[in-house]
Short mmCIF file of C-alpha atoms and ligand atoms in Angstrom, two decimals:
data_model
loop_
_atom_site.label_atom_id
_atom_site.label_comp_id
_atom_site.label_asym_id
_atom_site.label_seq_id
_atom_site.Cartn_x
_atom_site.Cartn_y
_atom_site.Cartn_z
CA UNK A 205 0.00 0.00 0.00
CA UNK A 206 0.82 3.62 -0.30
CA UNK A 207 2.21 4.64 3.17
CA UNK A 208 4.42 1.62 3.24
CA UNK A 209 6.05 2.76 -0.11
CA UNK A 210 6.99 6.12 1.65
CA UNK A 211 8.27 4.23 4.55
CA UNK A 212 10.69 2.55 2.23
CA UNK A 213 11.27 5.53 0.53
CA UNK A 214 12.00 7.35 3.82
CA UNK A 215 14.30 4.43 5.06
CA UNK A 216 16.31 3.54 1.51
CA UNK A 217 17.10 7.63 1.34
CA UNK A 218 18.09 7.53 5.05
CA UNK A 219 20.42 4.04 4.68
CA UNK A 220 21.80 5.49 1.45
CA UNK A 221 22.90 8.83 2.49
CA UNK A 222 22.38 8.96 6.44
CA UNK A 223 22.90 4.80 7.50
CA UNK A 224 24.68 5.74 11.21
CA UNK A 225 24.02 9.51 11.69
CA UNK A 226 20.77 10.51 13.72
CA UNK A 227 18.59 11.85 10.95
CA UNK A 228 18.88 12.34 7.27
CA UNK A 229 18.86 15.69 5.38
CA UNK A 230 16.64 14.64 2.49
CA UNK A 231 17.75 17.98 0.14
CA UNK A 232 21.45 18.06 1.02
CA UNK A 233 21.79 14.62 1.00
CA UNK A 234 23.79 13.59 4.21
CA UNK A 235 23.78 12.97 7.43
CA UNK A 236 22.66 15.18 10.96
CA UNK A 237 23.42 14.36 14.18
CA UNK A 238 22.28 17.03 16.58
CA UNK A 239 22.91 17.35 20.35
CA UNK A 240 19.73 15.51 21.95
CA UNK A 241 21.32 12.27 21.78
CA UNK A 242 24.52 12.60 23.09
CA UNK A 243 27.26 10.63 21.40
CA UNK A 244 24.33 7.90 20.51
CA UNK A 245 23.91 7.76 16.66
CA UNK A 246 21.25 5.72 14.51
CA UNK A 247 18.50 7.73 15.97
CA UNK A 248 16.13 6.90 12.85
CA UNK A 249 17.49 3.51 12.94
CA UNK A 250 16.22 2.18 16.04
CA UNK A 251 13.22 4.84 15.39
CA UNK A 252 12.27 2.99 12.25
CA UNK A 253 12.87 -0.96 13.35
CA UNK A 254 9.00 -1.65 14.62
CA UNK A 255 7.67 0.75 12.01
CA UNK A 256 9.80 -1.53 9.11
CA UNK A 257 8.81 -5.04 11.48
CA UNK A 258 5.09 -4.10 11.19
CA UNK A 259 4.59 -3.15 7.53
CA UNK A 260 6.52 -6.77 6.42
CA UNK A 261 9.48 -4.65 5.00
CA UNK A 262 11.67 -7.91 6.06
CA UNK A 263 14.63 -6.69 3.83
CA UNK A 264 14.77 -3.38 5.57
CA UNK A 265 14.04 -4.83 8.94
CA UNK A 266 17.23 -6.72 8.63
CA UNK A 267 19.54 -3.93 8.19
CA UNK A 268 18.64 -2.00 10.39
CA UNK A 269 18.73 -5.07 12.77
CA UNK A 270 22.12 -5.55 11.18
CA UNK A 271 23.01 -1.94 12.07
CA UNK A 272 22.26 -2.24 15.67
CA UNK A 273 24.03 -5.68 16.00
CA UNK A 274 27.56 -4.26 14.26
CA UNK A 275 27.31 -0.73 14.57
CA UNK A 276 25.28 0.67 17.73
CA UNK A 277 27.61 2.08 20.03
CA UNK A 278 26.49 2.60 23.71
CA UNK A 279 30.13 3.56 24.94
CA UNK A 280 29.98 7.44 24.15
CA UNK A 281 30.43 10.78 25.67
CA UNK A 282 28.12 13.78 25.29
CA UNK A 283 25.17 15.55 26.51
CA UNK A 284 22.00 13.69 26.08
CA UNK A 285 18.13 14.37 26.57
CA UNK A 286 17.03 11.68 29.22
CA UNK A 287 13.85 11.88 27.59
CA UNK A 288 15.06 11.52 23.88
CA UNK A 289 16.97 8.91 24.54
CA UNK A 290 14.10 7.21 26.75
CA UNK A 291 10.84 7.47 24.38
CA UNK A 292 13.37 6.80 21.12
CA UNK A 293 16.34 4.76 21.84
CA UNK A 294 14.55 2.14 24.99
CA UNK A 295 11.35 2.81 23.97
CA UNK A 296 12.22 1.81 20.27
CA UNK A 297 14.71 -1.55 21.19
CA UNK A 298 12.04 -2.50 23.83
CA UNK A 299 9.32 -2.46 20.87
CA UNK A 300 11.63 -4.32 19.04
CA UNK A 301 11.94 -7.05 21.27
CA UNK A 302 8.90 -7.50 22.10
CA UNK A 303 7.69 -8.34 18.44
CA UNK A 304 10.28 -10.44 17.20
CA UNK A 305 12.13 -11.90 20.29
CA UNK A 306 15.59 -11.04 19.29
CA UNK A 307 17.97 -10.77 22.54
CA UNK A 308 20.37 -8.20 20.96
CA UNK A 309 17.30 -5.66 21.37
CA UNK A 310 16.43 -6.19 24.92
CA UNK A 311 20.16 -6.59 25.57
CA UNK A 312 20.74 -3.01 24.16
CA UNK A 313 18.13 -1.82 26.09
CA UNK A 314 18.96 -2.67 29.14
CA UNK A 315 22.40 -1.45 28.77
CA UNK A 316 21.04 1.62 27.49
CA UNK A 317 18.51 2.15 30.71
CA UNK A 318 21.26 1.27 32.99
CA UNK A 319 23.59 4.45 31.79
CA UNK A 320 20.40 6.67 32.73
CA UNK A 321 19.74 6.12 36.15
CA UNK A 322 22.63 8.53 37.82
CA UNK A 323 19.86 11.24 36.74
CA UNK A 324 17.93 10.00 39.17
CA UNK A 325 20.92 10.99 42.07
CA UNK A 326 18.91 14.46 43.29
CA UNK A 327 17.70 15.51 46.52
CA UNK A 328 14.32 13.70 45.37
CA UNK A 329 14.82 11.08 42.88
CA UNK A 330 13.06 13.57 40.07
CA UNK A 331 15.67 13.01 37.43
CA UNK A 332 17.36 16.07 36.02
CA UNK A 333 17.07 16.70 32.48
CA UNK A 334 20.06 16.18 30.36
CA UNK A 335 23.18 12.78 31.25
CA UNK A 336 26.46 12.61 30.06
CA UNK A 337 26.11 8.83 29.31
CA UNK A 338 29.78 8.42 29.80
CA UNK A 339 30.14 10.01 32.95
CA UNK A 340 26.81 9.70 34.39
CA UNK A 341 27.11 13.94 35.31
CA UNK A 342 23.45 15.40 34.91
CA UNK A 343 22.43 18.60 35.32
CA UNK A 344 19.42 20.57 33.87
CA UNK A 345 17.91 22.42 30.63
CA UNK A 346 19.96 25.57 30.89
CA UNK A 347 16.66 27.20 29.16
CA UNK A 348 14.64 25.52 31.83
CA UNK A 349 13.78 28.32 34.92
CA UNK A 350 16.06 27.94 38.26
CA UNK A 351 17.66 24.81 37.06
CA UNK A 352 14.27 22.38 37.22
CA UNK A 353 12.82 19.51 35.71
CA UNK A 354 10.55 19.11 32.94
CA UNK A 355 7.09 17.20 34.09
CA UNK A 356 6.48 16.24 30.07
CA UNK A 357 10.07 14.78 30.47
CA UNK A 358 10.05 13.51 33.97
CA UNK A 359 6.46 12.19 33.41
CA UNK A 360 7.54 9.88 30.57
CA UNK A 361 9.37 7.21 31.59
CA UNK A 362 6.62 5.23 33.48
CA UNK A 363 6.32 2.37 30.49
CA UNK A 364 9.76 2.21 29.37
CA UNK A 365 11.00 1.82 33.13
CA UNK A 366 8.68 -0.61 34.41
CA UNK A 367 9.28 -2.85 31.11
CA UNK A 368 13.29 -2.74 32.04
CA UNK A 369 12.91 -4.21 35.44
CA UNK A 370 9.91 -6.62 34.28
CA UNK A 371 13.32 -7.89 31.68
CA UNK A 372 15.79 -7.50 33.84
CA UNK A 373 14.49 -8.60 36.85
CA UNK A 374 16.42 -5.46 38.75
CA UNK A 375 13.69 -3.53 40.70
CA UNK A 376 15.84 -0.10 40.44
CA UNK A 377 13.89 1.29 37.07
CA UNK A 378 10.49 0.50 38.71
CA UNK A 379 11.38 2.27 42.23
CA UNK A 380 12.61 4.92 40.58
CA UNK A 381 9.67 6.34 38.49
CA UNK A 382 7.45 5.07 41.26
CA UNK A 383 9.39 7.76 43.73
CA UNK A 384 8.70 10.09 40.70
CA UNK A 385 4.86 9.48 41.02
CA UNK A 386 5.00 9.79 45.11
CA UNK A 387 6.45 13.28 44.76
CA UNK A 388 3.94 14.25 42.32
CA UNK A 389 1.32 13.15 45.01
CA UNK A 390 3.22 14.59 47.78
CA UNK A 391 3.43 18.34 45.96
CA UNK A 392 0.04 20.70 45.92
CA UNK A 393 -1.53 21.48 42.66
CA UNK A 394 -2.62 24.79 41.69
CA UNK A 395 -6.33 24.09 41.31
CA UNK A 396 -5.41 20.67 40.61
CA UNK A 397 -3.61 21.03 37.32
CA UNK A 398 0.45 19.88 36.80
CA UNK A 399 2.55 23.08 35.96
CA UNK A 400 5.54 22.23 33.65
CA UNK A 401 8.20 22.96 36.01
CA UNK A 402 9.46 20.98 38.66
CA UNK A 403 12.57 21.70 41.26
CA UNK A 404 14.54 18.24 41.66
CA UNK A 405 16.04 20.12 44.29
CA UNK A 406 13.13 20.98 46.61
CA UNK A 407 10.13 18.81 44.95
CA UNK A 408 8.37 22.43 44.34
CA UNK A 409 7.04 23.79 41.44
CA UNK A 410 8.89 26.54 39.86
CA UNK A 411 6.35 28.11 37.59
CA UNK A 412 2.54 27.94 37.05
CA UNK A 413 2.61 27.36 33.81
CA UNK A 414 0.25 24.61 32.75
CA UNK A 415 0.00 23.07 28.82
CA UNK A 416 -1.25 19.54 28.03
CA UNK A 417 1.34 20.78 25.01
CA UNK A 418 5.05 20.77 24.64
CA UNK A 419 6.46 20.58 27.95
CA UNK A 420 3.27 18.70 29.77
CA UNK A 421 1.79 16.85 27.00
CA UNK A 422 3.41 13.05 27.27
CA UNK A 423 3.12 13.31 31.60
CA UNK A 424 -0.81 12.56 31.05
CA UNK A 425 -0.42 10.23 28.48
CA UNK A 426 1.58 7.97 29.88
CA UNK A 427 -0.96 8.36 33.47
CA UNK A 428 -3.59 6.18 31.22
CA UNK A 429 -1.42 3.88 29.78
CA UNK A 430 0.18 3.13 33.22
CA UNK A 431 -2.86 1.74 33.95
CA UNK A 432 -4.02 -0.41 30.88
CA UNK A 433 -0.17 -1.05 30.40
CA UNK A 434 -0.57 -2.45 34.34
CA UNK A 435 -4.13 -4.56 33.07
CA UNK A 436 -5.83 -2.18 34.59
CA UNK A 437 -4.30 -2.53 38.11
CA UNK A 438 -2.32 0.47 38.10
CA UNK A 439 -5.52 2.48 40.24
CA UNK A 440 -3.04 5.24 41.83
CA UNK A 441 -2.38 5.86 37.84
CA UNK A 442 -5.94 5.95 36.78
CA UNK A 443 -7.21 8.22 39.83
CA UNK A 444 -4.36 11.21 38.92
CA UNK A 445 -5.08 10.62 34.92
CA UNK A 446 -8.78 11.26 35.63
CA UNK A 447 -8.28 14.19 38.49
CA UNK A 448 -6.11 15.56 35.51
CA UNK A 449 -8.29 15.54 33.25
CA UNK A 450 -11.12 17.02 34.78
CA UNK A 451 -9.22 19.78 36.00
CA UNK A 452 -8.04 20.31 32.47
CA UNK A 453 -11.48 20.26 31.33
CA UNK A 454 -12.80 22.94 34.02
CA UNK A 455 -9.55 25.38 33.72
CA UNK A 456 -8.25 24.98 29.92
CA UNK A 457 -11.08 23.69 27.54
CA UNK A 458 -12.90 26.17 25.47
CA UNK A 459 -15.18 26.98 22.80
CA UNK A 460 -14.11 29.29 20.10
CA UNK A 461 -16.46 32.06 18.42
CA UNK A 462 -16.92 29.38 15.56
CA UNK A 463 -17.40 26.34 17.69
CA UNK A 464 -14.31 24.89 17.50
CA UNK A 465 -13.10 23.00 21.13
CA UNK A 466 -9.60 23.75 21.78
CA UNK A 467 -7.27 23.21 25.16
CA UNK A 468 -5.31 26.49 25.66
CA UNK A 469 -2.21 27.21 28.01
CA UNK A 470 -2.25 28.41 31.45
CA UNK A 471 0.20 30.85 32.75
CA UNK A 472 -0.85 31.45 36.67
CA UNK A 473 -4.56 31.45 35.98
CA UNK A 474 -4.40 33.56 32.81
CA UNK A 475 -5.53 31.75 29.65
CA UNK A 476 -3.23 31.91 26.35
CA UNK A 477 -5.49 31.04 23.80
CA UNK A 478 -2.99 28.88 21.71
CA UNK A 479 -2.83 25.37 20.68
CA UNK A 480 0.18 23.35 19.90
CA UNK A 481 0.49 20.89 17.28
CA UNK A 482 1.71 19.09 20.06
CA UNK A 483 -1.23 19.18 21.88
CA UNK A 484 -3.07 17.51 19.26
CA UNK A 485 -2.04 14.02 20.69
CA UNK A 486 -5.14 14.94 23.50
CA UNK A 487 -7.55 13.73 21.03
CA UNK A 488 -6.05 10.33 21.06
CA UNK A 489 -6.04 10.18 24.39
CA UNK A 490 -8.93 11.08 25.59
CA UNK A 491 -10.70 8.89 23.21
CA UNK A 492 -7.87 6.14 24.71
CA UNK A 493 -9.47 6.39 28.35
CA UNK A 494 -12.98 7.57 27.12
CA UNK A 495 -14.37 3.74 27.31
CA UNK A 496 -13.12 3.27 31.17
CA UNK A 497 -14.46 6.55 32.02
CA UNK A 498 -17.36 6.48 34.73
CA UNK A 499 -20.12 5.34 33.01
CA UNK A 500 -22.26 8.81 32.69
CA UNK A 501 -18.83 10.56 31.32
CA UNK A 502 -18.01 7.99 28.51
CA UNK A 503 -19.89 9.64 26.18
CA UNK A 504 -18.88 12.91 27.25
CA UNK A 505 -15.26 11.81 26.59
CA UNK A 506 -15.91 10.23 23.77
CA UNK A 507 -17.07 13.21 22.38
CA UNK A 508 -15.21 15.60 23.63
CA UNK A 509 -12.09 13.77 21.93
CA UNK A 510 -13.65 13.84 18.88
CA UNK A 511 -14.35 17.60 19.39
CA UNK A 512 -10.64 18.30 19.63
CA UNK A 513 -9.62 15.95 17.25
CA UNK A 514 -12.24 17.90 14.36
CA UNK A 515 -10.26 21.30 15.71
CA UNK A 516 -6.80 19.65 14.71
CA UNK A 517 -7.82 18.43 11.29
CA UNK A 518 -9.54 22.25 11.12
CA UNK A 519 -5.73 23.65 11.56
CA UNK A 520 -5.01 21.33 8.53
CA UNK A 521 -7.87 22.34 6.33
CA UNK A 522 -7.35 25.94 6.90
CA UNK A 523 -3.70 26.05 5.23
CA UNK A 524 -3.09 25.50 1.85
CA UNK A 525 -0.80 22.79 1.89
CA UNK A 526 -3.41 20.84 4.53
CA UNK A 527 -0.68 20.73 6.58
CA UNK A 528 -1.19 21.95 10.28
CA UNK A 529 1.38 24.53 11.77
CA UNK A 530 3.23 24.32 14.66
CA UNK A 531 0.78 26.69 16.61
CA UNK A 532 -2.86 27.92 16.38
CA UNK A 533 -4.65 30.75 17.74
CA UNK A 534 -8.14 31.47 18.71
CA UNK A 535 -8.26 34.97 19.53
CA UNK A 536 -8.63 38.28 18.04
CA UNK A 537 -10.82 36.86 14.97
CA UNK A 538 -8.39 33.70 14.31
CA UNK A 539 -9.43 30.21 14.16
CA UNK A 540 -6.95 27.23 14.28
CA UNK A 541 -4.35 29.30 12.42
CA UNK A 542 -1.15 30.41 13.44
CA UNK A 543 -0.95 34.33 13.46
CA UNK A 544 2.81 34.59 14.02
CA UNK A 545 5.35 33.95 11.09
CA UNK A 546 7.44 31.56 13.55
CA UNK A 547 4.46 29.04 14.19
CA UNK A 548 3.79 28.16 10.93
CA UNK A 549 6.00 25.68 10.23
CA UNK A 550 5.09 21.69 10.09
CA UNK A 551 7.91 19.32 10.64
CA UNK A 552 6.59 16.33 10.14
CA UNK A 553 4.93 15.83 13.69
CA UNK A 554 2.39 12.95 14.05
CA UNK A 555 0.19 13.83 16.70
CA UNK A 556 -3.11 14.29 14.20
CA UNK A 557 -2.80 11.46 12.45
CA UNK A 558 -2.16 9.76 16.00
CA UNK A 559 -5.70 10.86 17.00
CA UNK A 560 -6.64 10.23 13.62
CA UNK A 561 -6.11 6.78 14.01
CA UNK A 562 -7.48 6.09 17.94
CA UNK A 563 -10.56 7.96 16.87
CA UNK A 564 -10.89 5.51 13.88
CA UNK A 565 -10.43 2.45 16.25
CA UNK A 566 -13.04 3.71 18.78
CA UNK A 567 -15.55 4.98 16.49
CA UNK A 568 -15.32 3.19 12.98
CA UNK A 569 -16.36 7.16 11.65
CA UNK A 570 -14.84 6.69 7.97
CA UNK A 571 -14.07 10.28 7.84
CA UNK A 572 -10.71 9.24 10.06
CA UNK A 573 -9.61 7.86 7.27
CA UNK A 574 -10.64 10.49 5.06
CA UNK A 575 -8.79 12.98 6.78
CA UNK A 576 -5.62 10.57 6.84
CA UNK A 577 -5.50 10.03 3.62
CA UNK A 578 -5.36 14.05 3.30
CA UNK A 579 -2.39 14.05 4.74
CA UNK A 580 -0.94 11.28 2.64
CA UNK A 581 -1.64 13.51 0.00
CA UNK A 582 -0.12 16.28 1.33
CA UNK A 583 3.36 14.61 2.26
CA UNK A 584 3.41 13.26 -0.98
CA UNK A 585 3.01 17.02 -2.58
CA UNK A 586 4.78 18.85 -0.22
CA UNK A 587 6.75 17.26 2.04
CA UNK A 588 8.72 14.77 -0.49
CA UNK A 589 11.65 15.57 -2.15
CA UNK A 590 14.32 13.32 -4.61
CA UNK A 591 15.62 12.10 -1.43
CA UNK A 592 13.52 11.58 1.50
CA UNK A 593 10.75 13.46 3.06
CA UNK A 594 11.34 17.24 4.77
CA UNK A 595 9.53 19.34 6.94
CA UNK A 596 8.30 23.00 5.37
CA UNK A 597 8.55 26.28 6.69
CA UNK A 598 5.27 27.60 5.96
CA UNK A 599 2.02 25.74 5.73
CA UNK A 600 0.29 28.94 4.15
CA UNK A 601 2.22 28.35 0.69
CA UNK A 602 1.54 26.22 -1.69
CA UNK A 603 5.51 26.47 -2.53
CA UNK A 604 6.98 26.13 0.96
CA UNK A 605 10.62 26.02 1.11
CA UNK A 606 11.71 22.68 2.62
CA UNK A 607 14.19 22.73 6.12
CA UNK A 608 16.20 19.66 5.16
CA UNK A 609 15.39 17.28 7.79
CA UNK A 610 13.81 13.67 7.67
CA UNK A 611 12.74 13.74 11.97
CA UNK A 612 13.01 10.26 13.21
CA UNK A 613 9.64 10.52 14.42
CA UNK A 614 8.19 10.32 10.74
CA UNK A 615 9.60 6.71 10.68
CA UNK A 616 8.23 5.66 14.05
CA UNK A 617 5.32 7.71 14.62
CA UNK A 618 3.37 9.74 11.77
CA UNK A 619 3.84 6.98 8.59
CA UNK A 620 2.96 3.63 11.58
CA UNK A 621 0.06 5.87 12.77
CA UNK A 622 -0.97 6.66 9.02
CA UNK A 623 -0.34 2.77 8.55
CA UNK A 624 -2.26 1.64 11.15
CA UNK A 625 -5.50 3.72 10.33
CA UNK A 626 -6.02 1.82 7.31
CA UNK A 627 -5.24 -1.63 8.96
CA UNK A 628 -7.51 -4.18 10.87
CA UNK A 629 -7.66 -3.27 14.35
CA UNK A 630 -6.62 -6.55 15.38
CA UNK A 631 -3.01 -5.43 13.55
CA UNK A 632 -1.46 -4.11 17.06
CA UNK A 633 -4.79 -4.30 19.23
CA UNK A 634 -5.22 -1.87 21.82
CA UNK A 635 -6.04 -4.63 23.73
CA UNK A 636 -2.95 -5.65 23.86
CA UNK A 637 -0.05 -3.06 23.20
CA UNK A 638 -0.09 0.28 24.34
CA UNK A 639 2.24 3.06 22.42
CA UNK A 640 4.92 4.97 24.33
CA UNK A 641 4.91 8.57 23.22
CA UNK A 642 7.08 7.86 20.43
CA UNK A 643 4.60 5.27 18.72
CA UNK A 644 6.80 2.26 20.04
CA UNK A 645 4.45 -0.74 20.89
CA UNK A 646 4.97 -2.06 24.10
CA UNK A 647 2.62 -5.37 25.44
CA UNK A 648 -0.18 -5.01 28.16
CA UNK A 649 0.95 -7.45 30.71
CA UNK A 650 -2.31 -9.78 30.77
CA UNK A 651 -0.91 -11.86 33.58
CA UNK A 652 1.38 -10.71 36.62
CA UNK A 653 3.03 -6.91 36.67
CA UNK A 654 5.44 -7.53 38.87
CA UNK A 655 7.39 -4.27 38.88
CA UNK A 656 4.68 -1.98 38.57
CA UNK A 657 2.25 -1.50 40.87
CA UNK A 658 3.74 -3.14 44.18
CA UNK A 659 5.02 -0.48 45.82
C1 LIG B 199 8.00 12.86 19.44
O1 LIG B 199 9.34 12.68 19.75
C2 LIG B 199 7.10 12.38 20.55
O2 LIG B 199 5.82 12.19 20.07
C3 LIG B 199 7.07 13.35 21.71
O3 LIG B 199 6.12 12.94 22.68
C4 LIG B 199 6.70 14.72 21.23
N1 LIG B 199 7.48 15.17 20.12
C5 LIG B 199 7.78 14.29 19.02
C6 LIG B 199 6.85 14.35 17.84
O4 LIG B 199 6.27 15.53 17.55
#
């Protein structure tokens, strides 16, 4: 089928001019690298391996496999993004593993999980953002206010962590995002929501700023899928997903002029009526928990999720490349369009096709697919190039100018999400697998959890 041809595409362009560096530039025709991964490299490869396993590219599969086996180097130096590394790197070997069996992956991962935990040695166990996997030195963002810790970084390592100790059988990854979780209970929230910014130092917060965007966004995700991940044991996890939630609902959901349901930002109690592509991963997730919602709010979530799911595809169908941007607005006359010149950009993210395609599963509404299938159409006419696929710099142009850069994500997120949409839903049930945040597949554990929910 169509998306799996641009997944080869994608991959051959990446092995042929990119095999070993983190991402490919598709117009220049070489390699990046980057500084979020430290001295790691093969950042699409170990991206792409589950996307490859899944769509039957067997050929493909293999050398990236191959890659991993010869070539992945875990002995390095350099500043790396705990997170990055976490939802990409473990989250993409664990996937691995899991669907085909083959030691190297889980052997890699473990090795891999091991060189993060001295971010974890702060006055309270809330790991600080970026590790020299070498030395094991961590220290924060330097962007990030008075030296704290991001809760959308912080708050995603639940799955990943709890599947290293199930493997390992070494409790340490398991007692170390549950202290995460007992500091999050221990600290007050402002009206009940999460602000982004955490001190690892005191356990405070260190701003009231509150997005279920970039910077928040993955911390409730991976709430809900600590608790079907768990079988549904996981209660602490289900009780501060749906406290969350409702506190979003009351404080940060509106309705624009025109109708449209959007979740904007919260900066101390004042509203900022924005919404981040980023943000556009809510849909899927609230249509994720919507069937183990109290009975009298199922439908309420159910469509409430398909409410901001119709206000994502709107920021696509108001450009003219139907590609979303970056940022929307809702205020001063705009509607799901970005107003400022450095929010229209699209780089490839997947989180509307990702809602795209849990909306599909829960409701069977063929205009899912319709919309997916836009944005097949789109990539194909604006994002491709001779030699891979690039994000744009403007979605308002029909002749956007391209930024050179194949993200790994497009490999393991937006093309498996587009993939899966048109699949059976039996092809990676939900009642089986749940996705990290980086689309990586990792199994519901039907029969005994022991790591997770013990302690
Ligand atoms: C991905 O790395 C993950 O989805 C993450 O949660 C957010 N950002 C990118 C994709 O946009």
């Amino acid at each position: 089928m169509k998306i799996k041809e641009m997944m080869k595409f994608a991959w051959d362009n990446y092995k042929q001019y990119a095999l070993g560096k983190n991402e490919l530039r598709p117009l220049t025709k070489n390699g990046h690298i980057g500084n979020m991964f430290g001295g790691l490299r093969g950042a699409t490869v170990v991206d792409a391996l589950d996307t490859l396993y899944i769509m039957e590219l067997e050929e493909e599969f293999q050398e990236a496999k191959k890659w991993v086996e010869k070539s992945f180097d875990l002995n390095v130096n350099g500043e790396a993004s705990l997170f990055e590394v976490n939802i990409r790197y473990i989250g993409g070997l664990l996937a691995a593993y899991y669907l085909t069996g083959e030691e190297v992956f889980k052997s890699k991962a473990l090795e891999l999980g091991e060189k993060l935990l001295p971010a974890f040695n702060t006055p309270t166990g809330i790991p600080r953002g970026v590790i020299n996997l070498g030395s094991g030195m961590s220290w924060s963002w330097g962007w990030a206010s008075a030296g704290s810790s991001i809760l959308a970084e912080f708050g995603t390592l639940h799955l990943e962590f709890l599947h290293l100790s199930e493997l390992s059988g070494n409790p340490v990854f398991a007692e170390k995002v549950m202290n995460i979780r007992k500091v999050l209970n221990r600290v007050e929230k402002p009206q009940g929501l999460y602000p982004n910014f955490l001190s690892p130092v005191t356990g405070n917060w260190v701003q009231h700023h509150v997005s279920i965007g970039g910077l928040g966004d993955s911390f409730y995700e991976y709430l809900i899928k600590s608790w079907l991940m768990s079988d549904k044991k996981d209660s602490e996890a289900k009780k501060m997903y749906d406290d969350a939630l409702e506190a979003i609902e009351k404080h940060l959901v509106k309705k624009s002029a025109g109708g449209l349901t959007y979740i904007a930002e919260w900066r101390g109690g004042i509203l900022d009526h924005k919404m981040g592509h980023l943000a556009c991963f809510s849909g899927g997730m609230i249509a994720l928990g919507a069937e183990h919602a109290r009975e009298e709010r199922k439908q309420h979530y159910v469509d409430l999720a398909a409410e901001i799911t119709n206000t994502c595809h709107e920021s696509y169908e108001r450009s003219d490349t139907k590609l979303g941007p970056e940022a929307f607005r809702f205020d001063a006359g705009t509607e799901a369009m970005a107003t400022r010149l450095s929010e229209r950009y699209y780089i490839l993210r997947p989180e509307v096709v990702e809602s795209y395609m849990y909306m599909w599963r829960l409701t069977h509404d063929p205009k899912y697919r319709q919309w997916g299938w836009e944005v097949v159409k789109a990539l194909e006419k604006h994002c491709r190039v001779e030699a891979g696929f690039s994000g744009i710099r403007d979605v308002y142009t029909t002749t956007p100018t391209h930024d050179n850069m194949q993200q790994s994500f497009f490999l393991a997120e937006t093309l498996k999400y587009l993939y899966l949409l048109f699949c059976e839903d039996d092809v990676l049930s939900l009642d089986d697998w749940v996705f990290n945040t980086e689309a990586h597949p990792l199994p519901i554990n039907h029969t005994d959890f022991k790591a997770s929910v013990q302690q």
